[in-house]
Coordinates of C-alpha atoms in Angstrom, one line a residue:
Chain A
X29 CA 1.3 52.3 6.3
X30 CA 0.5 54.2 3.5
X31 CA 4.0 55.3 2.2
X32 CA 4.9 54.1 -1.2
X33 CA 8.2 52.3 -1.8
X34 CA 8.8 53.8 -5.1
X35 CA 7.8 57.4 -4.3
X36 CA 10.4 59.5 -2.5
X37 CA 8.9 62.0 0.0
X38 CA 10.2 65.5 -0.7
X39 CA 7.5 67.5 0.5
X40 CA 7.7 68.8 4.0
X41 CA 5.0 67.7 6.6
X42 CA 4.2 68.4 10.2
X43 CA 5.2 66.4 13.0
X44 CA 5.1 63.5 14.3
X45 CA 7.9 62.5 11.9
X46 CA 7.5 58.7 12.5
X47 CA 9.8 56.6 9.9
X48 CA 8.5 53.2 8.9
X49 CA 9.2 50.8 6.3
X50 CA 5.9 49.2 6.4
X51 CA 4.3 49.5 3.2
X52 CA 0.6 48.3 2.1
X53 CA 2.4 45.9 -0.1
X54 CA 4.2 44.2 2.7
X55 CA 1.2 44.1 5.1
X56 CA -0.9 42.6 2.2
X57 CA 1.9 39.9 1.2
X58 CA 1.7 39.0 4.9
X59 CA -2.2 38.5 5.0
X60 CA -1.9 36.5 1.8
X61 CA 0.7 34.2 3.2
X62 CA -1.3 33.8 6.4
X63 CA -4.4 32.6 4.4
X64 CA -2.1 30.2 2.6
X65 CA -2.4 27.3 5.1
X66 CA -6.2 27.4 4.9
X67 CA -6.3 27.7 1.1
X68 CA -3.9 24.8 0.8
X69 CA -6.1 22.5 2.9
X70 CA -9.2 23.7 1.1
X71 CA -7.7 22.9 -2.3
X72 CA -6.4 19.5 -0.8
X73 CA -10.0 18.8 0.5
X74 CA -12.2 20.0 -2.3
X75 CA -9.7 19.4 -5.4
X76 CA -9.2 21.3 -8.7
X77 CA -12.4 23.2 -8.5
X78 CA -11.4 25.0 -5.4
X79 CA -8.0 25.7 -6.9
X80 CA -9.5 27.2 -10.0
X81 CA -12.3 29.1 -7.9
X82 CA -9.3 30.7 -6.1
X83 CA -7.2 31.6 -9.0
X84 CA -10.1 32.8 -11.0
X85 CA -11.6 35.0 -8.2
X86 CA -8.2 36.6 -7.3
X87 CA -7.5 37.0 -11.2
X88 CA -11.0 38.6 -11.5
X89 CA -10.1 41.2 -8.7
X90 CA -6.7 42.2 -10.0
X91 CA -8.1 42.6 -13.5
X92 CA -11.2 44.5 -12.6
X93 CA -8.9 47.0 -10.4
X94 CA -6.6 47.4 -13.4
X95 CA -9.1 48.0 -15.9
X96 CA -11.1 50.3 -13.8
X97 CA -8.0 52.4 -12.9
X98 CA -6.8 52.4 -16.7
X99 CA -10.2 53.6 -17.8
X100 CA -10.5 56.2 -15.1
X101 CA -7.0 57.5 -15.8
X102 CA -6.0 56.9 -12.1
X103 CA -2.6 55.5 -10.7
X104 CA -2.6 51.6 -11.3
X105 CA -2.4 50.1 -7.8
X106 CA -2.7 46.5 -8.4
X107 CA 1.0 46.1 -7.3
X108 CA 0.0 46.7 -3.7
X109 CA -1.6 43.5 -3.4
X110 CA -4.8 44.5 -1.9
X111 CA -7.0 43.2 -4.7
X112 CA -5.3 39.9 -4.4
X113 CA -6.2 39.6 -0.8
X114 CA -9.6 40.8 -1.6
X115 CA -10.0 38.1 -4.2
X116 CA -8.4 35.5 -1.7
X117 CA -10.7 36.3 1.0
X118 CA -13.9 36.1 -1.2
X119 CA -12.7 32.9 -2.9
X120 CA -12.2 31.5 0.7
X121 CA -15.7 32.3 1.6
X122 CA -17.1 30.5 -1.4
X123 CA -18.7 26.7 -1.2
X124 CA -16.5 24.4 -2.9
X125 CA -18.8 23.5 -5.9
X126 CA -19.7 27.3 -6.9
X127 CA -19.8 28.0 -10.6
X128 CA -16.9 29.9 -11.5
X129 CA -18.7 33.0 -12.7
X130 CA -20.4 33.7 -9.4
X131 CA -17.2 34.7 -7.5
X132 CA -15.7 36.3 -10.5
X133 CA -18.9 38.5 -10.5
X134 CA -18.2 39.0 -6.6
X135 CA -14.6 40.2 -7.4
X136 CA -15.9 42.8 -9.6
X137 CA -18.3 44.1 -7.4
X138 CA -16.0 44.3 -4.5
X139 CA -13.4 46.0 -6.3
X140 CA -15.4 48.5 -8.4
X141 CA -18.4 49.2 -6.5
X142 CA -17.2 48.9 -3.1
X143 CA -13.6 50.0 -3.3
X144 CA -13.0 51.7 -6.3
X145 CA -16.1 53.9 -6.5
X146 CA -15.5 55.2 -3.0
X147 CA -12.1 56.3 -4.1
X148 CA -9.9 53.1 -4.0
X149 CA -7.7 51.4 -1.2
X150 CA -8.3 53.4 2.0
X151 CA -11.5 54.8 1.2
X152 CA -14.0 51.8 1.1
X153 CA -16.6 52.1 3.8
X154 CA -17.1 48.3 4.1
X155 CA -14.7 45.3 3.8
X156 CA -14.9 44.8 -0.2
X157 CA -14.9 41.0 0.1
X158 CA -17.4 40.6 2.6
X159 CA -19.5 43.1 1.1
X160 CA -19.1 41.1 -2.1
X161 CA -20.0 37.9 -0.3
X162 CA -23.1 39.2 1.0
X163 CA -24.1 40.5 -2.4
X164 CA -23.6 37.0 -3.8
X165 CA -25.5 35.6 -0.8
X166 CA -28.6 37.6 -1.4
X167 CA -28.3 37.3 -5.2
X168 CA -27.5 33.6 -5.6
X169 CA -28.8 32.3 -2.1
X170 CA -29.1 28.8 -3.8
X171 CA -25.9 28.3 -5.0
X172 CA -24.1 30.1 -2.3
X173 CA -25.3 27.7 0.6
X174 CA -25.1 24.6 -1.3
X175 CA -22.6 22.3 0.4
X176 CA -23.9 19.0 -0.3
X177 CA -21.1 18.3 -2.8
X178 CA -18.5 19.4 -0.3
X179 CA -16.6 16.1 -0.1
X180 CA -15.0 14.1 -2.8
X181 CA -14.9 10.4 -2.6
X182 CA -13.5 8.8 0.3
X183 CA -14.6 11.3 3.0
X184 CA -17.0 9.7 5.8
X185 CA -19.1 12.7 6.5
X186 CA -21.0 13.4 3.5
X187 CA -23.8 15.4 4.8
X188 CA -25.1 18.5 3.3
X189 CA -25.7 20.4 6.3
X190 CA -22.8 22.6 7.9
X191 CA -21.7 22.0 11.6
X192 CA -23.5 25.3 12.4
X193 CA -26.7 24.2 10.8
X194 CA -26.5 20.9 12.7
X195 CA -25.9 22.8 15.9
X196 CA -28.7 25.0 15.4
X197 CA -31.0 22.1 14.8
X198 CA -29.9 20.9 18.2
X199 CA -27.4 18.1 17.0
X200 CA -23.9 17.7 17.9
X201 CA -20.7 18.4 16.1
X202 CA -17.3 17.0 16.4
X203 CA -14.6 19.5 17.9
X204 CA -11.8 17.6 16.4
X205 CA -13.5 17.5 12.7
X206 CA -13.8 21.3 13.0
X207 CA -10.3 21.5 14.1
X208 CA -8.7 19.6 11.2
X209 CA -11.2 20.5 8.4
X210 CA -13.2 17.4 8.2
X211 CA -16.5 19.2 7.7
X212 CA -18.6 20.5 4.9
X213 CA -18.3 24.3 4.6
X214 CA -16.6 27.1 2.3
X215 CA -13.2 26.6 0.8
X216 CA -11.3 28.6 3.5
X217 CA -13.4 28.1 6.6
X218 CA -13.3 24.5 7.3
X219 CA -10.1 24.0 9.5
X220 CA -9.6 26.0 12.6
X221 CA -6.0 24.6 12.8
X222 CA -5.0 26.3 9.5
X223 CA -6.7 29.2 10.2
X224 CA -5.2 29.7 13.7
X225 CA -1.6 29.0 11.9
X226 CA -2.2 32.1 9.7
X227 CA -3.6 34.1 12.5
X228 CA -0.4 33.2 14.6
X229 CA 1.9 34.4 11.9
X230 CA 0.0 37.7 11.3
X231 CA 0.1 38.3 15.1
X232 CA 3.9 37.5 15.1
X233 CA 4.6 39.8 12.4
X234 CA 2.5 42.4 14.0
X235 CA 0.2 43.0 11.2
X236 CA -2.8 42.7 13.5
X237 CA -3.3 42.9 17.2
X238 CA -5.0 40.3 19.3
X239 CA -7.5 43.0 20.5
X240 CA -10.3 42.8 18.1
X241 CA -10.3 39.0 17.5
X242 CA -10.1 38.2 21.3
X243 CA -12.9 40.3 22.4
X244 CA -15.0 39.2 19.3
X245 CA -14.7 35.6 19.9
X246 CA -15.0 36.1 23.5
X247 CA -18.2 38.2 23.2
X248 CA -19.7 35.4 20.7
X249 CA -18.6 32.7 23.3
X250 CA -20.5 34.4 26.2
X251 CA -23.6 35.2 24.1
X252 CA -23.8 31.6 23.1
X253 CA -23.5 30.5 26.7
X254 CA -26.3 32.8 27.6
X255 CA -28.7 32.4 24.9
X256 CA -27.5 29.3 22.8
X257 CA -30.2 27.3 24.9
X258 CA -27.6 24.9 26.4
X259 CA -26.2 26.7 29.3
X260 CA -22.4 27.0 29.6
X261 CA -21.6 23.7 28.0
X262 CA -18.1 24.1 27.3
X263 CA -18.0 21.6 24.4
X264 CA -20.9 23.2 22.8
X265 CA -19.6 26.7 22.9
X266 CA -16.2 25.4 21.6
X267 CA -18.0 24.1 18.7
X268 CA -20.1 27.3 18.1
X269 CA -16.6 29.3 18.3
X270 CA -14.8 26.9 15.8
X271 CA -17.8 26.5 13.4
X272 CA -18.8 28.6 10.5
X273 CA -16.7 31.5 9.6
X274 CA -16.1 33.1 13.2
X275 CA -12.3 32.3 13.5
X276 CA -11.7 33.3 9.7
X277 CA -13.8 36.4 10.3
X278 CA -12.2 37.5 13.4
X279 CA -8.7 37.2 12.2
X280 CA -8.7 38.1 8.8
X281 CA -11.8 40.3 8.1
X282 CA -12.7 42.2 11.5
X283 CA -9.0 43.1 11.6
X284 CA -9.1 45.1 8.1
X285 CA -7.3 48.4 8.9
X286 CA -9.6 50.5 6.7
X287 CA -12.9 49.7 8.0
X288 CA -12.4 49.2 11.7
X289 CA -12.0 51.7 14.4
X290 CA -8.2 52.8 15.2
X291 CA -8.7 53.7 18.8
X292 CA -8.1 51.2 21.4
X293 CA -11.4 51.6 23.2
X294 CA -13.1 52.0 19.8
X295 CA -11.6 48.5 18.9
X296 CA -13.1 47.0 22.0
X297 CA -16.6 48.6 21.2
X298 CA -16.4 47.5 17.7
X299 CA -15.5 43.8 18.6
X300 CA -18.3 43.5 21.4
X301 CA -20.9 45.0 18.7
X302 CA -20.1 42.6 16.1
X303 CA -19.8 40.0 18.4
X304 CA -23.4 40.4 19.8
X305 CA -24.6 40.8 16.4
X306 CA -23.0 37.6 15.2
X307 CA -24.8 36.0 18.3
X308 CA -27.9 37.5 17.6
X309 CA -27.9 36.3 14.0
X310 CA -26.9 32.9 14.8
X311 CA -29.5 32.3 17.7
X312 CA -32.5 34.4 16.4
X313 CA -31.9 34.8 12.8
X314 CA -33.3 32.7 10.2
X315 CA -30.0 31.2 8.8
X316 CA -27.3 29.3 10.8
X317 CA -24.6 32.0 10.4
X318 CA -24.2 35.9 10.7
X319 CA -20.6 36.5 10.8
X320 CA -20.3 38.3 7.3
X321 CA -23.4 40.6 8.1
X322 CA -22.3 41.4 11.6
X323 CA -18.9 42.5 10.4
X324 CA -20.2 44.6 7.7
X325 CA -22.8 46.3 9.9
X326 CA -19.7 46.8 12.3
X327 CA -17.8 48.4 9.3
X328 CA -20.6 51.0 8.7
X329 CA -20.9 51.9 12.4
X330 CA -16.7 52.1 12.7
X331 CA -16.8 56.0 12.1
X332 CA -19.2 56.7 14.6
X333 CA -17.4 54.5 17.2
X334 CA -14.2 56.3 16.2
X335 CA -15.7 59.9 16.6
X336 CA -17.2 58.9 20.1
X337 CA -13.7 57.6 21.3
X338 CA -11.3 60.0 20.3
X339 CA -8.3 60.0 22.8
X340 CA -7.6 63.3 24.7
X341 CA -4.6 64.9 23.3
X342 CA -1.7 66.1 25.9
X343 CA -2.8 69.5 27.2
X344 CA -6.6 69.0 26.6
X345 CA -9.3 67.4 28.9
X346 CA -8.7 67.3 32.7
X347 CA -5.9 69.6 32.6
X348 CA -7.2 72.0 29.8
X349 CA -8.1 74.7 32.3
X350 CA -5.0 74.8 34.0
X351 CA -3.0 74.9 30.8
X352 CA -5.3 77.7 29.8
X353 CA -4.8 79.6 33.1
X354 CA -1.0 79.3 32.7
X355 CA -0.8 80.4 29.1
X356 CA -2.9 83.7 29.9
X357 CA -0.3 84.4 32.7
X358 CA 2.4 84.0 30.2
X359 CA 0.8 86.5 27.9
X360 CA 0.3 88.7 30.6
X361 CA 4.0 88.5 31.8
X362 CA 4.9 89.2 28.1
X363 CA 3.0 92.5 28.1
Chain B
X30 CA -37.7 75.9 -27.5
X31 CA -39.6 79.1 -28.4
X32 CA -42.8 77.8 -27.3
X33 CA -42.9 78.3 -23.4
X34 CA -45.3 75.6 -23.0
X35 CA -43.2 73.1 -24.9
X36 CA -40.3 74.4 -22.7
X37 CA -41.9 73.3 -19.6
X38 CA -42.3 69.9 -21.0
X39 CA -38.7 69.6 -22.2
X40 CA -37.5 71.0 -18.7
X41 CA -39.4 68.5 -16.7
X42 CA -38.2 65.4 -18.8
X43 CA -34.6 66.5 -19.4
X44 CA -33.4 69.4 -17.6
X45 CA -34.8 69.3 -14.3
X46 CA -35.8 65.5 -14.5
X47 CA -37.3 65.2 -11.0
X48 CA -35.4 61.7 -10.5
X49 CA -32.0 62.0 -11.8
X50 CA -31.5 65.8 -11.8
X51 CA -33.4 67.2 -8.5
X52 CA -33.7 63.7 -6.9
X53 CA -37.1 64.5 -5.6
X54 CA -39.8 61.6 -4.8
X55 CA -37.1 59.3 -3.7
X56 CA -39.3 56.8 -1.7
X57 CA -41.7 55.7 -4.6
X58 CA -38.6 55.6 -7.0
X59 CA -36.6 52.9 -4.7
X60 CA -39.6 51.1 -3.7
X61 CA -41.8 50.6 -6.7
X62 CA -39.5 50.0 -9.4
X63 CA -39.1 46.2 -9.1
X64 CA -40.1 45.8 -12.5
X65 CA -40.7 48.1 -15.7
X66 CA -44.4 47.9 -15.5
X67 CA -44.6 48.7 -12.0
X68 CA -42.5 51.8 -12.4
X69 CA -44.3 52.9 -15.4
X70 CA -47.8 52.5 -13.4
X71 CA -46.5 54.2 -10.5
X72 CA -45.4 57.3 -12.9
X73 CA -48.2 57.4 -14.9
X74 CA -50.3 57.7 -11.5
X75 CA -48.2 60.3 -10.2
X76 CA -48.3 62.2 -13.5
X77 CA -52.1 62.2 -13.5
X78 CA -52.3 63.7 -10.0
X79 CA -49.4 66.3 -10.8
X80 CA -51.1 67.6 -13.8
X81 CA -54.3 68.3 -12.1
X82 CA -53.0 69.4 -8.7
X83 CA -50.7 71.8 -10.7
X84 CA -53.6 73.2 -12.7
X85 CA -56.0 73.5 -9.8
X86 CA -53.5 74.9 -7.5
X87 CA -52.6 77.4 -10.1
X88 CA -56.2 78.4 -10.7
X89 CA -56.7 79.0 -7.3
X90 CA -53.5 80.5 -6.4
X91 CA -55.0 84.1 -6.2
X92 CA -57.8 82.6 -3.6
X93 CA -55.6 80.5 -1.2
X94 CA -54.1 82.6 1.5
X95 CA -50.3 82.7 1.9
X96 CA -50.5 81.3 5.2
X97 CA -52.6 78.4 5.0
X98 CA -51.3 77.4 1.5
X99 CA -49.5 74.1 2.4
X100 CA -52.8 72.6 4.0
X101 CA -54.9 74.0 1.0
X102 CA -52.4 72.3 -1.5
X103 CA -52.5 69.0 0.7
X104 CA -56.2 69.0 0.5
X105 CA -56.3 69.5 -3.2
X106 CA -53.7 66.7 -3.7
X107 CA -55.3 64.3 -1.5
X108 CA -58.5 64.4 -3.1
X109 CA -57.0 63.8 -6.6
X110 CA -55.0 60.9 -5.2
X111 CA -58.2 59.5 -3.8
X112 CA -59.8 59.7 -7.1
X113 CA -56.8 58.1 -8.9
X114 CA -56.7 55.4 -6.3
X115 CA -60.3 54.4 -6.7
X116 CA -60.2 54.5 -10.5
X117 CA -56.9 52.1 -10.2
X118 CA -58.8 49.9 -8.0
X119 CA -61.7 49.7 -10.3
X120 CA -59.9 49.2 -13.7
X121 CA -56.2 48.2 -13.0
X122 CA -56.6 45.7 -10.1
X123 CA -53.3 43.9 -10.4
X124 CA -51.3 47.0 -10.7
X125 CA -53.3 48.3 -7.6
X126 CA -52.6 45.4 -5.6
X127 CA -48.7 45.4 -6.3
X128 CA -48.3 49.1 -5.7
X129 CA -50.3 48.9 -2.3
X130 CA -49.6 51.6 0.2
X131 CA -47.5 53.7 -2.5
X132 CA -50.8 54.8 -4.3
X133 CA -52.1 56.7 -1.2
X134 CA -48.5 57.7 -0.4
X135 CA -48.5 59.9 -3.7
X136 CA -50.0 62.6 -1.3
X137 CA -46.9 63.1 0.2
X138 CA -44.9 62.8 -2.9
X139 CA -42.2 65.6 -2.8
X140 CA -42.6 66.4 -6.6
X141 CA -46.2 67.2 -6.4
X142 CA -45.7 69.5 -3.0
X143 CA -42.6 70.9 -4.8
X144 CA -44.0 71.9 -8.2
X145 CA -47.0 73.1 -6.3
X146 CA -44.8 75.4 -4.0
X147 CA -42.1 76.3 -6.5
X148 CA -44.1 76.6 -9.9
X149 CA -48.0 76.3 -9.7
X150 CA -48.2 78.9 -7.0
X151 CA -46.7 81.6 -9.2
X152 CA -47.6 80.7 -13.0
X153 CA -50.9 80.5 -14.9
X154 CA -53.0 77.5 -14.9
X155 CA -52.0 76.3 -18.5
X156 CA -48.4 76.7 -18.0
X157 CA -48.5 75.1 -14.7
X158 CA -50.5 72.0 -16.1
X159 CA -47.7 71.7 -18.8
X160 CA -45.1 71.8 -16.1
X161 CA -47.0 68.9 -14.5
X162 CA -47.0 67.1 -17.9
X163 CA -43.3 67.6 -18.1
X164 CA -42.4 66.6 -14.7
X165 CA -44.8 63.6 -14.6
X166 CA -43.4 62.4 -18.0
X167 CA -39.9 62.9 -16.6
X168 CA -40.8 60.9 -13.5
X169 CA -42.7 58.1 -15.5
X170 CA -39.5 57.8 -18.1
X171 CA -37.1 57.6 -15.1
X172 CA -39.0 55.1 -13.1
X173 CA -39.7 53.1 -16.1
X174 CA -36.1 53.0 -17.1
X175 CA -35.1 52.1 -13.4
X176 CA -37.7 49.3 -13.3
X177 CA -36.7 47.9 -16.7
X178 CA -33.1 47.7 -15.4
X179 CA -33.8 46.0 -12.3
X180 CA -36.2 43.9 -13.8
X181 CA -33.9 42.6 -16.5
X182 CA -30.9 42.0 -14.2
X183 CA -32.8 40.8 -11.3
X184 CA -35.5 38.7 -12.5
X185 CA -34.3 38.2 -16.1
X186 CA -37.4 39.4 -17.9
X187 CA -38.6 42.2 -19.9
X188 CA -42.2 43.5 -19.2
X189 CA -42.9 40.2 -17.7
X190 CA -41.4 38.0 -20.6
X191 CA -38.5 35.9 -19.1
X192 CA -35.6 36.1 -21.3
X193 CA -32.6 35.1 -19.0
X194 CA -32.8 31.4 -17.2
X195 CA -33.3 31.4 -13.5
X196 CA -29.8 30.5 -12.5
X197 CA -28.2 33.9 -13.8
X198 CA -30.5 35.9 -11.9
X199 CA -28.9 38.6 -9.9
X200 CA -31.6 38.3 -7.2
X201 CA -30.4 41.5 -5.3
X202 CA -31.4 43.7 -8.0
X203 CA -35.1 43.3 -7.2
X204 CA -34.4 44.2 -3.8
X205 CA -33.8 47.5 -2.0
X206 CA -30.0 47.7 -2.5
X207 CA -30.5 47.0 -6.4
X208 CA -32.7 50.2 -6.2
X209 CA -29.9 52.3 -4.9
X210 CA -27.5 50.8 -7.4
X211 CA -29.3 51.3 -10.3
X212 CA -30.4 54.7 -9.6
X213 CA -27.0 55.7 -8.7
X214 CA -25.4 54.1 -12.1
X215 CA -28.2 55.9 -14.1
X216 CA -27.6 59.2 -12.3
X217 CA -23.8 58.7 -12.9
X218 CA -24.5 57.8 -16.7
X219 CA -26.7 61.0 -17.2
X220 CA -23.9 63.2 -15.6
X221 CA -21.3 61.5 -17.5
X222 CA -23.2 61.9 -21.0
X223 CA -23.6 65.7 -20.0
X224 CA -27.3 65.4 -20.9
X225 CA -28.0 69.2 -20.6
X226 CA -29.7 69.6 -17.1
X227 CA -30.1 72.1 -14.1
X228 CA -27.0 70.6 -12.3
X229 CA -25.0 69.9 -15.4
X230 CA -24.0 72.9 -17.2
X231 CA -21.0 73.7 -19.3
X232 CA -18.0 75.7 -17.7
X233 CA -18.7 78.7 -19.8
X234 CA -22.4 78.9 -18.5
X235 CA -21.4 78.3 -14.8
X236 CA -19.1 81.2 -15.1
X237 CA -21.7 83.4 -16.5
X238 CA -24.2 82.4 -14.1
X239 CA -21.5 83.2 -11.1
X240 CA -20.8 86.5 -12.5
X241 CA -24.7 87.2 -12.5
X242 CA -24.9 86.1 -8.8
X243 CA -27.1 83.2 -9.3
X244 CA -26.1 79.7 -7.9
X245 CA -24.5 77.6 -10.6
X246 CA -26.8 75.2 -12.4
X247 CA -30.3 76.3 -11.8
X248 CA -33.0 78.1 -13.8
X249 CA -33.9 80.3 -10.7
X250 CA -37.2 78.4 -10.0
X251 CA -35.8 75.6 -7.8
X252 CA -36.4 75.4 -4.2
X253 CA -32.9 77.0 -3.2
X254 CA -33.5 79.9 -5.2
X255 CA -36.7 80.5 -3.7
X256 CA -35.3 80.2 -0.3
X257 CA -32.3 82.6 -1.0
X258 CA -34.2 85.0 -3.5
X259 CA -33.5 88.2 -1.6
X260 CA -29.9 87.5 -1.1
X261 CA -29.6 86.7 -4.8
X262 CA -31.3 90.2 -5.5
X263 CA -28.9 91.9 -3.3
X264 CA -25.9 90.3 -4.7
X265 CA -27.0 91.2 -8.3
X266 CA -27.6 94.7 -7.2
X267 CA -24.0 94.7 -5.4
X268 CA -22.6 93.2 -8.7
X269 CA -24.0 95.9 -10.7
X270 CA -22.9 98.6 -8.4
X271 CA -19.3 97.1 -8.6
X272 CA -19.7 96.8 -12.6
X273 CA -20.3 100.7 -12.8
X274 CA -19.3 102.8 -10.1
X275 CA -19.0 105.7 -12.3
X276 CA -22.6 105.9 -13.4
X277 CA -23.5 105.6 -9.7
X278 CA -21.2 108.2 -8.6
X279 CA -22.6 110.4 -11.7
X280 CA -26.1 109.7 -10.3
X281 CA -25.2 110.7 -6.9
X282 CA -23.6 114.0 -8.0
X283 CA -26.9 114.3 -10.0
X284 CA -28.9 113.9 -6.9
X285 CA -26.7 116.4 -5.1
X286 CA -27.2 119.0 -7.5

């Protein structure tokens, strides 16, 4: 993943010599393409303001990455597209009527503080876009949770509360509205259909594996069934899964390569952990949503999970004793 | 610089600034700096305790038995903290209410214990008091600056006077994460500006220290040096031996004769 296209590898490295034409740039392009349907629907629903929010947030992310690297005399990495993806994820997490400067400030925080100060791409300890979203959520909680102006004229459901808030208050949500984006919410999370189209594209291209999203969503579903207070009511559980940022978070943020475990078992533990956290935040927390916090807490414990789930290399573990014995015998024979 | 009393004060504020250079007393630094005035109040309270604890401990240094010195220091410090706490409760009630539990917690402040152990226990009372003034002022300056930055960005005001409208407050800065962000930025700035400090020597100075067998970047009075004092002395002797093998050989010869 990390090979640079334009840099030829002349140095000799140890095995395994796996060749791949996958580059960061290609992966990031795929992720950006996968987010386009949701972005397009958000812009269609919320109009020019949403379009400008996306454009300005992405621009702020790319420019701050360029400026930081230029000032610090580091190689400029804006062409790998990771800043674009960070900006896009952040913009899609914004309520539609947000003042432009708030997501732009978030972009600068994501790129400079969370990503570059820790060493640039691949070194960030949590998902930059999510960290920036939480930063903004804590700092500007009023503007960040204001969905009252979500709908332009002509829509029927002009209510300020998001479906999750309605569900939490004991009301009902419409699954079809959730599916087609007929709800108040952030720019990118409103339509499950559009998000799933993007997710399917990523899965087909092999950019992400289904493991984390599937286990994550399943855990949340089971948790809501157990503790949601309405039993295993399928319609309710489906609404809980489709509402809020769960689908978006599961496919686009919890699958980030840098901040999630790479071992298969570790990925499952990670997904279960963030699923439980999301459920706890949703059911017992003060606010209706908890996906962002759950994922960044998961990001922080990812290294620990990885350390605990290191796979046994060939020749170690159960057969180590036998191998050792054989090697000792061989040595003896050599003498 | 020639005056050793002045040198202690300069050392405390700039060279071994307890917050930005030796990173001691992080708990009050992070918790009480939500505004400039809170930081300043905390700093002054700590300074008062620090000056008198250094003075008393240095004065008592020959009486306190080595084995029970830490409990003895704590008794001295705790008495002083109680005095400060009662005075604050009597005369600066609003500040006392805001700082709350952090005033009694001055007892366990690392700076105070650290200076007692590393400096006051080995130097004269007057020098130790000057060291307390320096360290205390360094701490006060640092806390006030951190509080100023957090208050300005997070609450939009300077010493309580609002200058930025409500919509533009970055609320996170008056909360815990903001403390870490501001502290890190200011420490980075201090490093970048190459303010001459214990951890920030020029290359030539570092090389010189290395040659002398001392850990780079320290005046030889920090906790690390105290712990490894014997090793350092050994190293120095070795280095000297390596430097002048001839004299040693000559000395040996002389001994043989």
